DNA sequence: CATTTCACCTGGTGGC
DNA sequence: TGCCACCAGGTGAAAT
């Protein structure tokens, strides 16, 4: 479910509700998939620490942890939601959804739960002294400069859509916002990244930042089942102009939106508005 | 090295 | 109703 705007919305929600709370007990499911760090190690690391801040890095939710809210951090809990992951703040009495893989009991009496039917998500505990702070694989789309953005694609022979999805270049962009930003910039998804003119790359960066900011304002896109930390759906899906609109008329020129596959992902574009 | 393809999972939808 | 093919917000390993 989650790309940058959805992850940002969830991280903000969890931060607002759980900043300063202490993790007193941790439960993990017996599935092995979600654990980048062994469950027992994660539980050892997490129990007793205070949540200082919850923030987004790329598509990762990073919880900074320490002895006190304001003191130095000693560890980080890093949640990647994969395709179907949810991170929820609940009461302990709330029904436990199927595919719940983690439950963190907090001193305030609430719980943070990780639910992930497809099990593509990942949970990791980092000891700061050992691994250093998590910075993510690539550049941040919302703060990257025009020069840095242009440099990412120089000499690259892959499709611009595939390049946008490459997290080690830019992190946080996924299938929805790649298609939506390319439409808004008027660029075809299969264009070779390294052949785009500087003016086109400038347009793409502006379109991408605008669409991401607007999506964050609207709480992200709920295509099927995405909800934020409070269980509330986003509504940026109402603003989608091409994503999952194959065969439907372009909202600008009424030409049917085309669906193709680029880099193994469903890709949607207008053959008239995009060049 | 850069790029492409596919496996990893469950669940929903639509055709027959 | 059942069965099947296909699709879905992502990534990383393997192949090219």
Tab-separated table of C-alpha atoms (C1' of nucleotides) in Angstrom, chain A residues 1 59 221 223-224 243 265, chain C residues 6-12:
chain	number	residue	atom	x	y	z
A	1	UNK	CA	0.000	0.000	0.000
A	59	UNK	CA	9.346	4.461	2.530
A	221	UNK	CA	-4.119	7.299	-1.507
A	223	UNK	CA	-6.629	2.267	-3.480
A	224	UNK	CA	-8.010	-0.738	-1.650
A	243	UNK	CA	-3.125	5.374	-12.106
A	265	UNK	CA	4.943	-2.803	-13.085
C	6	DC	C1'	-4.877	-12.003	-13.365
C	7	DC	C1'	-4.027	-7.994	-10.706
C	8	DA	C1'	-2.427	-5.159	-6.555
C	9	DG	C1'	0.874	0.508	-2.933
C	10	DG	C1'	7.598	-3.216	-2.996
C	11	DT	C1'	11.944	-5.171	-3.034
C	12	DG	C1'	16.037	-7.911	-3.608
